[in-house]
mmCIF file of C-alpha atoms in Angstrom:
data_model
loop_
_atom_site.group_PDB
_atom_site.id
_atom_site.type_symbol
_atom_site.label_atom_id
_atom_site.label_comp_id
_atom_site.label_asym_id
_atom_site.label_seq_id
_atom_site.Cartn_x
_atom_site.Cartn_y
_atom_site.Cartn_z
ATOM 1 C CA MET Q 1 -39.158 9.166 -6.191
ATOM 2 C CA ILE Q 2 -36.059 8.242 -8.176
ATOM 3 C CA THR Q 3 -36.806 7.762 -11.867
ATOM 4 C CA THR Q 4 -34.925 5.772 -14.439
ATOM 5 C CA ASN Q 5 -33.587 8.994 -15.960
ATOM 6 C CA ASP Q 6 -32.208 10.041 -12.560
ATOM 7 C CA ARG Q 7 -30.407 6.720 -12.190
ATOM 8 C CA GLY Q 8 -29.053 6.995 -15.729
ATOM 9 C CA GLY Q 9 -27.863 10.538 -15.076
ATOM 10 C CA ARG Q 10 -26.076 9.492 -11.901
ATOM 11 C CA ALA Q 11 -24.462 6.524 -13.620
ATOM 12 C CA GLY Q 12 -23.337 8.779 -16.456
ATOM 13 C CA ALA Q 13 -21.854 11.261 -13.982
ATOM 14 C CA VAL Q 14 -19.951 8.462 -12.243
ATOM 15 C CA LEU Q 15 -18.582 7.198 -15.553
ATOM 16 C CA ARG Q 16 -17.524 10.701 -16.571
ATOM 17 C CA ARG Q 17 -15.690 11.181 -13.285
ATOM 18 C CA PHE Q 18 -13.996 7.810 -13.646
ATOM 19 C CA SER Q 19 -12.937 8.594 -17.219
ATOM 20 C CA ARG Q 20 -11.059 11.661 -15.913
ATOM 21 C CA SER Q 21 -9.598 9.918 -12.870
ATOM 22 C CA THR Q 22 -6.094 8.656 -12.141
ATOM 23 C CA ALA Q 23 -7.448 5.108 -12.006
ATOM 24 C CA MET Q 24 -8.659 5.343 -15.608
ATOM 25 C CA THR Q 25 -5.254 6.558 -16.757
ATOM 26 C CA LEU Q 26 -3.523 3.731 -14.898
ATOM 27 C CA LEU Q 27 -5.975 1.205 -16.330
ATOM 28 C CA CYS Q 28 -5.157 2.333 -19.871
ATOM 29 C CA VAL Q 29 -1.420 2.236 -19.127
ATOM 30 C CA THR Q 30 -1.738 -1.253 -17.653
ATOM 31 C CA VAL Q 31 -3.629 -2.667 -20.639
ATOM 32 C CA ALA Q 32 -1.353 -0.979 -23.174
ATOM 33 C CA GLY Q 33 1.806 -2.039 -21.347
ATOM 34 C CA TYR Q 34 0.668 -5.636 -21.014
ATOM 35 C CA LEU Q 35 -0.222 -5.884 -24.696
ATOM 36 C CA ALA Q 36 3.076 -4.230 -25.662
ATOM 37 C CA LEU Q 37 5.057 -6.760 -23.633
ATOM 38 C CA GLY Q 38 3.014 -9.538 -25.192
ATOM 39 C CA ALA Q 39 3.867 -8.271 -28.674
ATOM 40 C CA ALA Q 40 7.548 -7.806 -27.791
ATOM 41 C CA SER Q 41 7.766 -11.397 -26.548
ATOM 42 C CA SER Q 42 6.003 -12.788 -29.652
ATOM 43 C CA GLY Q 43 2.996 -13.735 -27.549
ATOM 44 C CA GLU Q 44 4.934 -15.683 -24.921
ATOM 45 C CA PHE Q 45 4.112 -13.127 -22.223
ATOM 46 C CA LEU Q 46 0.401 -13.734 -22.830
ATOM 47 C CA GLN Q 47 0.596 -17.499 -22.374
ATOM 48 C CA GLY Q 48 -0.564 -19.329 -19.266
ATOM 49 C CA PRO Q 49 2.763 -19.960 -17.464
ATOM 50 C CA SER Q 50 3.917 -16.369 -17.983
ATOM 51 C CA VAL Q 51 0.582 -14.971 -16.806
ATOM 52 C CA ARG Q 52 0.714 -17.193 -13.730
ATOM 53 C CA THR Q 53 4.246 -16.094 -12.835
ATOM 54 C CA PHE Q 54 3.429 -12.430 -13.425
ATOM 55 C CA LEU Q 55 0.385 -12.506 -11.157
ATOM 56 C CA GLN Q 56 2.077 -14.643 -8.520
ATOM 57 C CA TYR Q 57 4.740 -12.019 -7.855
ATOM 58 C CA LEU Q 58 2.220 -9.189 -8.091
ATOM 59 C CA ALA Q 59 0.459 -10.166 -4.863
ATOM 60 C CA THR Q 60 3.106 -8.802 -2.504
ATOM 61 C CA PRO Q 61 3.431 -5.357 -4.197
ATOM 62 C CA ILE Q 62 -0.346 -4.940 -4.001
ATOM 63 C CA LEU Q 63 -0.448 -5.798 -0.308
ATOM 64 C CA ILE Q 64 2.448 -3.584 0.760
ATOM 65 C CA GLY Q 65 0.937 -0.725 -1.253
ATOM 66 C CA LEU Q 66 -2.339 -1.190 0.604
ATOM 67 C CA ALA Q 67 -0.460 -1.331 3.914
ATOM 68 C CA GLN Q 68 1.131 2.043 3.192
ATOM 69 C CA THR Q 69 -2.232 3.402 2.039
ATOM 70 C CA THR Q 70 -3.800 2.810 5.454
ATOM 71 C CA ALA Q 71 -1.029 4.814 7.114
ATOM 72 C CA LEU Q 72 -1.196 7.597 4.535
ATOM 73 C CA CYS Q 73 -4.952 8.004 4.923
ATOM 74 C CA VAL Q 74 -4.409 9.527 8.391
ATOM 75 C CA GLY Q 75 -1.408 11.588 7.292
ATOM 76 C CA GLN Q 76 1.148 9.110 8.650
ATOM 77 C CA LEU Q 77 4.135 7.352 7.066
ATOM 78 C CA ASN Q 78 5.146 3.760 7.738
ATOM 79 C CA LEU Q 79 8.836 3.303 7.021
ATOM 80 C CA ALA Q 80 8.830 -0.121 8.674
ATOM 81 C CA VAL Q 81 6.802 -1.891 5.969
ATOM 82 C CA GLY Q 82 9.767 -3.794 4.498
ATOM 83 C CA ALA Q 83 11.462 -4.544 7.814
ATOM 84 C CA LEU Q 84 8.220 -5.793 9.362
ATOM 85 C CA GLY Q 85 7.481 -7.962 6.321
ATOM 86 C CA GLY Q 86 10.978 -9.477 6.332
ATOM 87 C CA PHE Q 87 10.882 -10.113 10.078
ATOM 88 C CA THR Q 88 7.441 -11.735 9.843
ATOM 89 C CA ALA Q 89 8.503 -13.966 6.932
ATOM 90 C CA CYS Q 90 11.610 -15.134 8.799
ATOM 91 C CA LEU Q 91 9.577 -15.685 11.965
ATOM 92 C CA MET Q 92 7.101 -17.930 10.143
ATOM 93 C CA GLY Q 93 9.939 -19.811 8.447
ATOM 94 C CA ILE Q 94 11.734 -20.398 11.763
ATOM 95 C CA LEU Q 95 8.528 -21.558 13.454
ATOM 96 C CA MET Q 96 7.846 -24.104 10.715
ATOM 97 C CA ALA Q 97 11.404 -25.273 9.968
ATOM 98 C CA ASP Q 98 13.044 -25.243 13.407
ATOM 99 C CA ALA Q 99 10.183 -25.471 15.894
ATOM 100 C CA GLY Q 100 8.017 -27.824 13.837
ATOM 101 C CA VAL Q 101 4.940 -25.621 14.188
ATOM 102 C CA PRO Q 102 2.162 -26.533 11.703
ATOM 103 C CA ALA Q 103 1.823 -24.115 8.815
ATOM 104 C CA PRO Q 104 -1.647 -22.748 9.736
ATOM 105 C CA ILE Q 105 -0.515 -21.904 13.272
ATOM 106 C CA ALA Q 106 2.769 -20.375 12.078
ATOM 107 C CA VAL Q 107 0.971 -18.264 9.480
ATOM 108 C CA ALA Q 108 -1.624 -17.085 11.997
ATOM 109 C CA ALA Q 109 1.119 -16.282 14.510
ATOM 110 C CA GLY Q 110 3.037 -14.273 11.918
ATOM 111 C CA VAL Q 111 0.002 -12.204 10.902
ATOM 112 C CA VAL Q 112 -0.954 -11.568 14.554
ATOM 113 C CA VAL Q 113 2.598 -10.514 15.452
ATOM 114 C CA ALA Q 114 2.701 -8.094 12.488
ATOM 115 C CA ALA Q 115 -0.621 -6.567 13.536
ATOM 116 C CA LEU Q 116 0.596 -6.270 17.149
ATOM 117 C CA VAL Q 117 3.759 -4.492 15.998
ATOM 118 C CA GLY Q 118 1.556 -2.034 14.109
ATOM 119 C CA LEU Q 119 -0.616 -1.600 17.199
ATOM 120 C CA VAL Q 120 2.377 -0.921 19.450
ATOM 121 C CA THR Q 121 3.765 1.528 16.897
ATOM 122 C CA GLY Q 122 0.515 3.473 16.801
ATOM 123 C CA VAL Q 123 0.203 3.515 20.592
ATOM 124 C CA PHE Q 124 3.792 4.749 20.921
ATOM 125 C CA ILE Q 125 3.156 7.575 18.453
ATOM 126 C CA VAL Q 126 0.051 8.655 20.342
ATOM 127 C CA ALA Q 127 1.592 8.312 23.820
ATOM 128 C CA THR Q 128 4.853 10.128 23.060
ATOM 129 C CA ARG Q 129 3.571 12.653 20.488
ATOM 130 C CA ILE Q 130 6.692 11.907 18.445
ATOM 131 C CA ASN Q 131 6.470 12.281 14.669
ATOM 132 C CA GLY Q 132 5.381 9.022 13.055
ATOM 133 C CA PHE Q 133 8.261 9.268 10.599
ATOM 134 C CA ILE Q 134 10.766 9.046 13.467
ATOM 135 C CA VAL Q 135 8.902 6.284 15.282
ATOM 136 C CA THR Q 136 8.578 4.017 12.238
ATOM 137 C CA LEU Q 137 12.214 4.709 11.358
ATOM 138 C CA GLY Q 138 13.192 3.429 14.792
ATOM 139 C CA THR Q 139 10.815 0.484 14.436
ATOM 140 C CA MET Q 140 12.403 -0.368 11.093
ATOM 141 C CA THR Q 141 15.892 -0.414 12.642
ATOM 142 C CA ILE Q 142 14.758 -2.631 15.525
ATOM 143 C CA LEU Q 143 13.008 -5.080 13.209
ATOM 144 C CA LEU Q 144 16.000 -5.324 10.881
ATOM 145 C CA GLY Q 145 18.114 -6.334 13.863
ATOM 146 C CA ALA Q 146 15.478 -8.835 14.993
ATOM 147 C CA GLN Q 147 15.276 -10.297 11.483
ATOM 148 C CA TYR Q 148 19.038 -10.824 11.386
ATOM 149 C CA ARG Q 149 18.886 -12.345 14.868
ATOM 150 C CA LEU Q 150 16.298 -14.851 13.674
ATOM 151 C CA ALA Q 151 17.773 -15.893 10.322
ATOM 152 C CA GLY Q 152 21.442 -14.887 10.517
ATOM 153 C CA THR Q 153 23.174 -15.582 7.250
ATOM 154 C CA ARG Q 154 21.230 -18.694 6.300
ATOM 155 C CA THR Q 155 18.288 -19.166 3.970
ATOM 156 C CA ILE Q 156 15.318 -20.937 5.524
ATOM 157 C CA ASP Q 157 13.902 -23.199 2.832
ATOM 158 C CA ASP Q 158 12.784 -26.360 4.625
ATOM 159 C CA TYR Q 159 9.425 -25.130 5.850
ATOM 160 C CA SER Q 160 5.967 -26.527 5.152
ATOM 161 C CA PRO Q 161 5.445 -28.112 1.699
ATOM 162 C CA THR Q 162 1.734 -27.340 2.114
ATOM 163 C CA LEU Q 163 2.428 -23.627 2.217
ATOM 164 C CA ARG Q 164 4.647 -23.915 -0.858
ATOM 165 C CA ASP Q 165 1.899 -25.813 -2.693
ATOM 166 C CA LEU Q 166 -0.579 -23.060 -1.871
ATOM 167 C CA GLY Q 167 1.912 -20.492 -3.134
ATOM 168 C CA ARG Q 168 2.179 -22.338 -6.459
ATOM 169 C CA ALA Q 169 -1.525 -23.180 -6.766
ATOM 170 C CA ALA Q 170 -3.123 -21.341 -9.675
ATOM 171 C CA PRO Q 171 -6.584 -22.480 -10.784
ATOM 172 C CA LEU Q 172 -7.280 -21.117 -14.273
ATOM 173 C CA ASN Q 173 -3.783 -19.535 -14.162
ATOM 174 C CA LEU Q 174 -4.894 -17.256 -11.310
ATOM 175 C CA PRO Q 175 -2.505 -17.818 -8.374
ATOM 176 C CA LEU Q 176 -4.128 -18.125 -4.976
ATOM 177 C CA VAL Q 177 -1.700 -15.581 -3.538
ATOM 178 C CA PHE Q 178 -2.853 -13.056 -6.140
ATOM 179 C CA LEU Q 179 -6.497 -13.779 -5.350
ATOM 180 C CA THR Q 180 -5.647 -13.293 -1.675
ATOM 181 C CA ALA Q 181 -4.299 -9.825 -2.471
ATOM 182 C CA LEU Q 182 -7.456 -8.952 -4.431
ATOM 183 C CA VAL Q 183 -9.669 -10.130 -1.564
ATOM 184 C CA ALA Q 184 -7.639 -8.004 0.855
ATOM 185 C CA ALA Q 185 -8.052 -5.007 -1.467
ATOM 186 C CA ALA Q 186 -11.819 -5.572 -1.713
ATOM 187 C CA LEU Q 187 -12.170 -5.865 2.061
ATOM 188 C CA LEU Q 188 -10.115 -2.710 2.615
ATOM 189 C CA ALA Q 189 -12.214 -0.796 0.077
ATOM 190 C CA ALA Q 190 -15.436 -1.979 1.728
ATOM 191 C CA PHE Q 191 -14.077 -0.937 5.127
ATOM 192 C CA MET Q 192 -12.869 2.488 4.018
ATOM 193 C CA TYR Q 193 -15.871 3.401 1.867
ATOM 194 C CA GLY Q 194 -18.689 1.600 3.661
ATOM 195 C CA ALA Q 195 -17.872 1.194 7.353
ATOM 196 C CA ILE Q 196 -18.263 3.966 9.913
ATOM 197 C CA ALA Q 197 -14.794 3.219 11.292
ATOM 198 C CA GLY Q 198 -13.294 3.625 7.821
ATOM 199 C CA ARG Q 199 -15.003 6.979 7.280
ATOM 200 C CA ARG Q 200 -13.703 8.101 10.662
ATOM 201 C CA LEU Q 201 -10.179 7.248 9.544
ATOM 202 C CA LEU Q 202 -10.553 9.421 6.470
ATOM 203 C CA ALA Q 203 -12.158 12.228 8.473
ATOM 204 C CA ALA Q 204 -9.307 12.198 10.996
ATOM 205 C CA GLY Q 205 -6.756 12.315 8.200
ATOM 206 C CA GLY Q 206 -8.514 14.982 6.151
ATOM 207 C CA ASN Q 207 -9.154 17.475 8.946
ATOM 208 C CA PRO Q 208 -8.060 16.377 12.442
ATOM 209 C CA LEU Q 209 -9.378 19.524 14.123
ATOM 210 C CA ALA Q 210 -12.848 19.147 12.610
ATOM 211 C CA ALA Q 211 -12.792 15.427 13.456
ATOM 212 C CA ARG Q 212 -12.034 16.184 17.114
ATOM 213 C CA LEU Q 213 -14.803 18.777 17.240
ATOM 214 C CA SER Q 214 -17.146 16.094 15.832
ATOM 215 C CA GLY Q 215 -16.238 13.719 18.643
ATOM 216 C CA ILE Q 216 -13.845 11.512 16.668
ATOM 217 C CA SER Q 217 -10.695 10.520 18.538
ATOM 218 C CA THR Q 218 -7.822 11.146 16.146
ATOM 219 C CA ASP Q 219 -5.489 9.246 18.468
ATOM 220 C CA ARG Q 220 -7.600 6.105 18.088
ATOM 221 C CA GLN Q 221 -7.623 6.510 14.320
ATOM 222 C CA ILE Q 222 -3.817 6.679 14.237
ATOM 223 C CA VAL Q 223 -3.587 3.489 16.304
ATOM 224 C CA LEU Q 224 -6.168 1.774 14.087
ATOM 225 C CA ALA Q 225 -4.387 2.853 10.887
ATOM 226 C CA HIS Q 226 -1.028 1.475 12.013
ATOM 227 C CA THR Q 227 -2.658 -1.749 13.234
ATOM 228 C CA LEU Q 228 -4.328 -2.275 9.846
ATOM 229 C CA SER Q 229 -1.049 -1.444 8.129
ATOM 230 C CA GLY Q 230 0.750 -4.090 10.189
ATOM 231 C CA LEU Q 231 -2.002 -6.622 9.476
ATOM 232 C CA LEU Q 232 -1.663 -6.107 5.707
ATOM 233 C CA VAL Q 233 2.127 -6.374 5.950
ATOM 234 C CA GLY Q 234 1.627 -9.682 7.743
ATOM 235 C CA VAL Q 235 -0.544 -10.958 4.886
ATOM 236 C CA ALA Q 236 2.121 -9.750 2.413
ATOM 237 C CA ALA Q 237 4.731 -11.728 4.357
ATOM 238 C CA VAL Q 238 2.565 -14.848 4.010
ATOM 239 C CA THR Q 239 2.274 -14.451 0.232
ATOM 240 C CA ALA Q 240 6.025 -13.821 -0.050
ATOM 241 C CA THR Q 241 6.894 -16.854 2.080
ATOM 242 C CA ALA Q 242 4.554 -19.060 0.057
ATOM 243 C CA SER Q 243 5.905 -17.826 -3.295
ATOM 244 C CA LEU Q 244 9.651 -17.632 -2.652
ATOM 245 C CA PRO Q 245 11.967 -20.669 -2.633
ATOM 246 C CA GLY Q 246 13.234 -19.601 0.786
ATOM 247 C CA VAL Q 247 13.347 -16.675 3.204
ATOM 248 C CA ASN Q 248 16.371 -14.851 4.591
ATOM 249 C CA THR Q 249 17.428 -11.390 5.678
ATOM 250 C CA SER Q 250 16.996 -10.029 2.144
ATOM 251 C CA VAL Q 251 13.206 -10.456 2.263
ATOM 252 C CA GLY Q 252 11.559 -7.061 2.591
ATOM 253 C CA GLY Q 253 14.707 -5.162 1.749
ATOM 254 C CA ASP Q 254 13.248 -3.790 -1.488
ATOM 255 C CA TRP Q 255 9.677 -3.205 -0.272
ATOM 256 C CA LEU Q 256 9.906 0.384 0.967
ATOM 257 C CA LEU Q 257 9.949 2.235 -2.378
ATOM 258 C CA PRO Q 258 7.142 0.148 -3.966
ATOM 259 C CA SER Q 259 5.038 0.543 -0.817
ATOM 260 C CA PHE Q 260 5.079 4.323 -1.302
ATOM 261 C CA ALA Q 261 5.062 4.302 -5.095
ATOM 262 C CA ALA Q 262 1.835 2.296 -5.493
ATOM 263 C CA PRO Q 263 -0.454 4.507 -3.381
ATOM 264 C CA ILE Q 264 1.136 7.795 -4.455
ATOM 265 C CA ILE Q 265 0.915 6.950 -8.160
ATOM 266 C CA GLY Q 266 -2.560 5.536 -7.508
ATOM 267 C CA GLY Q 267 -3.814 8.891 -6.230
ATOM 268 C CA VAL Q 268 -3.472 8.789 -2.431
ATOM 269 C CA SER Q 269 -2.631 12.154 -0.874
ATOM 270 C CA LEU Q 270 0.385 12.441 1.421
ATOM 271 C CA ASN Q 271 -1.604 14.856 3.586
ATOM 272 C CA GLY Q 272 -4.173 12.234 4.548
ATOM 273 C CA GLY Q 273 -7.937 12.139 4.197
ATOM 274 C CA SER Q 274 -8.036 10.099 0.990
ATOM 275 C CA VAL Q 275 -7.727 6.506 -0.109
ATOM 276 C CA ALA Q 276 -7.487 4.997 -3.593
ATOM 277 C CA VAL Q 277 -7.607 1.218 -3.312
ATOM 278 C CA PHE Q 278 -8.278 0.554 -7.000
ATOM 279 C CA GLY Q 279 -5.653 3.084 -8.040
ATOM 280 C CA THR Q 280 -3.106 1.486 -5.701
ATOM 281 C CA VAL Q 281 -3.759 -1.953 -7.193
ATOM 282 C CA LEU Q 282 -3.389 -0.603 -10.740
ATOM 283 C CA ALA Q 283 -0.181 1.251 -9.817
ATOM 284 C CA ALA Q 284 1.227 -2.023 -8.474
ATOM 285 C CA PHE Q 285 0.357 -3.572 -11.860
ATOM 286 C CA VAL Q 286 2.263 -0.810 -13.638
ATOM 287 C CA MET Q 287 5.355 -1.272 -11.468
ATOM 288 C CA ARG Q 288 5.225 -5.025 -12.007
ATOM 289 C CA LEU Q 289 5.036 -4.388 -15.757
ATOM 290 C CA ILE Q 290 8.153 -2.219 -15.517
ATOM 291 C CA ASP Q 291 9.947 -5.023 -13.691
ATOM 292 C CA ALA Q 292 8.780 -7.548 -16.310
ATOM 293 C CA ALA Q 293 10.061 -5.245 -19.068
ATOM 294 C CA ARG Q 294 13.420 -5.095 -17.305
ATOM 295 C CA ALA Q 295 13.642 -8.886 -17.383
ATOM 296 C CA GLN Q 296 12.371 -9.066 -20.959
ATOM 297 C CA PHE Q 297 14.882 -6.582 -22.356
ATOM 298 C CA SER Q 298 17.732 -7.281 -19.865
ATOM 299 C CA LEU Q 299 17.725 -3.722 -18.538
ATOM 300 C CA ASP Q 300 19.925 -2.518 -15.692
ATOM 301 C CA PRO Q 301 17.893 -2.789 -12.424
ATOM 302 C CA SER Q 302 19.159 0.640 -11.345
ATOM 303 C CA TRP Q 303 17.283 2.201 -14.262
ATOM 304 C CA VAL Q 304 14.058 0.608 -13.071
ATOM 305 C CA ASN Q 305 14.434 2.138 -9.600
ATOM 306 C CA PHE Q 306 15.339 5.452 -11.207
ATOM 307 C CA LEU Q 307 12.217 5.354 -13.364
ATOM 308 C CA ILE Q 308 9.893 4.448 -10.497
ATOM 309 C CA GLY Q 309 11.405 7.152 -8.291
ATOM 310 C CA LEU Q 310 11.030 9.682 -11.085
ATOM 311 C CA VAL Q 311 7.375 8.767 -11.566
ATOM 312 C CA VAL Q 312 6.710 9.110 -7.822
ATOM 313 C CA LEU Q 313 8.359 12.533 -7.683
ATOM 314 C CA GLY Q 314 6.498 13.629 -10.802
ATOM 315 C CA THR Q 315 3.202 12.506 -9.291
ATOM 316 C CA VAL Q 316 3.830 14.391 -6.057
ATOM 317 C CA VAL Q 317 4.902 17.568 -7.887
ATOM 318 C CA GLY Q 318 1.949 17.317 -10.261
ATOM 319 C CA GLY Q 319 -0.460 16.946 -7.359
ATOM 320 C CA ARG Q 320 1.048 19.959 -5.648
ATOM 321 C CA ILE Q 321 0.761 22.059 -8.808
ATOM 322 C CA ARG Q 322 -2.867 21.003 -9.248
ATOM 323 C CA GLN Q 323 -3.653 21.864 -5.620
ATOM 324 C CA THR Q 324 -2.065 25.305 -6.004
ATOM 325 C CA HIS Q 325 -4.038 25.878 -9.203
ATOM 326 C CA LEU Q 326 -7.310 24.980 -7.479
ATOM 327 C CA GLU Q 327 -6.517 27.298 -4.567
ATOM 328 C CA LYS Q 328 -5.801 30.171 -6.953
ATOM 329 C CA LYS Q 329 -8.951 29.395 -8.915
ATOM 330 C CA GLY Q 330 -11.002 29.462 -5.727
ATOM 331 C CA THR Q 331 -9.547 32.835 -4.753
ATOM 332 C CA THR Q 332 -10.234 34.218 -8.235
ATOM 333 C CA HIS Q 333 -13.904 33.241 -8.010
ATOM 334 C CA GLY Q 334 -14.269 35.093 -4.743
ATOM 335 C CA ARG Q 335 -14.105 32.146 -2.369
ATOM 336 C CA THR Q 336 -12.796 32.901 1.061
ATOM 337 C CA PRO Q 337 -9.438 31.201 1.706
ATOM 338 C CA PRO Q 338 -8.923 29.329 4.998
ATOM 339 C CA ALA Q 339 -8.367 31.685 7.907
ATOM 340 C CA PRO Q 340 -4.821 31.793 9.299
ATOM 341 C CA ALA Q 341 -4.132 30.278 12.669
ATOM 342 C CA SER Q 342 -4.844 32.588 15.594
ATOM 343 C CA ARG Q 343 -2.130 33.544 18.017
ATOM 344 C CA GLY Q 344 -3.479 31.234 20.663
ATOM 345 C CA GLN Q 345 -3.777 28.258 18.330
ATOM 346 C CA THR Q 346 -1.271 25.457 18.759
ATOM 347 C CA ALA Q 347 1.091 24.338 16.041
ATOM 348 C CA ASP Q 348 -0.663 20.993 15.771
ATOM 349 C CA ALA Q 349 -3.990 22.699 15.013
ATOM 350 C CA ALA Q 350 -2.407 25.066 12.545
ATOM 351 C CA LEU Q 351 -0.683 22.217 10.720
ATOM 352 C CA PRO Q 352 -2.937 19.215 11.354
ATOM 353 C CA ASN Q 353 -1.200 16.896 8.908
ATOM 354 C CA ALA Q 354 2.409 17.795 9.639
ATOM 355 C CA GLY Q 355 3.496 14.757 11.543
ATOM 356 C CA GLY Q 356 2.831 12.806 14.711
ATOM 357 C CA ALA Q 357 -0.218 12.027 16.782
ATOM 358 C CA ARG Q 358 -3.027 14.456 17.232
#
């Protein structure tokens, strides 16, 4: 029988863990940074129109961060996030502006195509056993060519007014595109933490060999992860198309770094087996605050990219140092380190998170 004291103890333990987590640090940075920008702008940054604009252009960074998170959770990288998002946005714009397709059908077609591209990418990785880094690099190149083929040098800005109205809609100064990103984050968290399929994804990313011995197909998890990644990129393309005045070949060109920065800063491991949805959302907030500070103080955009890249590298190095410290601590306390690979063991089993399909 669970008593009230037991529940209180568990709740206290959860709060203590959260207070020491990356998410808590990012939450404090987000609140402090937002208030600092509000003070620097004499309160203008805290007013309704500024809040609405800030949140409107936060939706896409959240979604592309979540898209990269789903690939990272199985130890994969998706370099085609920006190219797929730009291609999908241009495809939806062409369907609405040139072909006269109604906005709901064009949006649905764009999201389905993005998910199918992710599916094909995952299947290709599994079928060829080629490193996912190489496959998504090739996919990125193909999609960039397809995007230019669709849009050329023009800007497509005569698509559905209904979609534009939805992009500008902001009840209580909360843009619908931002709420869409939060709903996507909540659904992804529920899937990863609560669904059996989500736990299988994390198991396959954390220890592929153990997952296979448990009857989990790691190949299927790789395909599923890339399909979900493509689906989230498709949703990001919808929010970008609805928010921007027009779409062209520049859409998606600056998505790659933020797509990696948000999950890495948020606490997602590059080796797979972990997911940090809340941390990814907060990291996207932090990066958006940096961009807002650049506009507020007229900073050189190159310094913003330099700062974000430096933070990402620092996070990766810090995580590696912490992992090494924990390994040394475990050895000191007499714990048995993992056994080395036997002579008959394959390279994929010895290095389960090193690259392509397993």
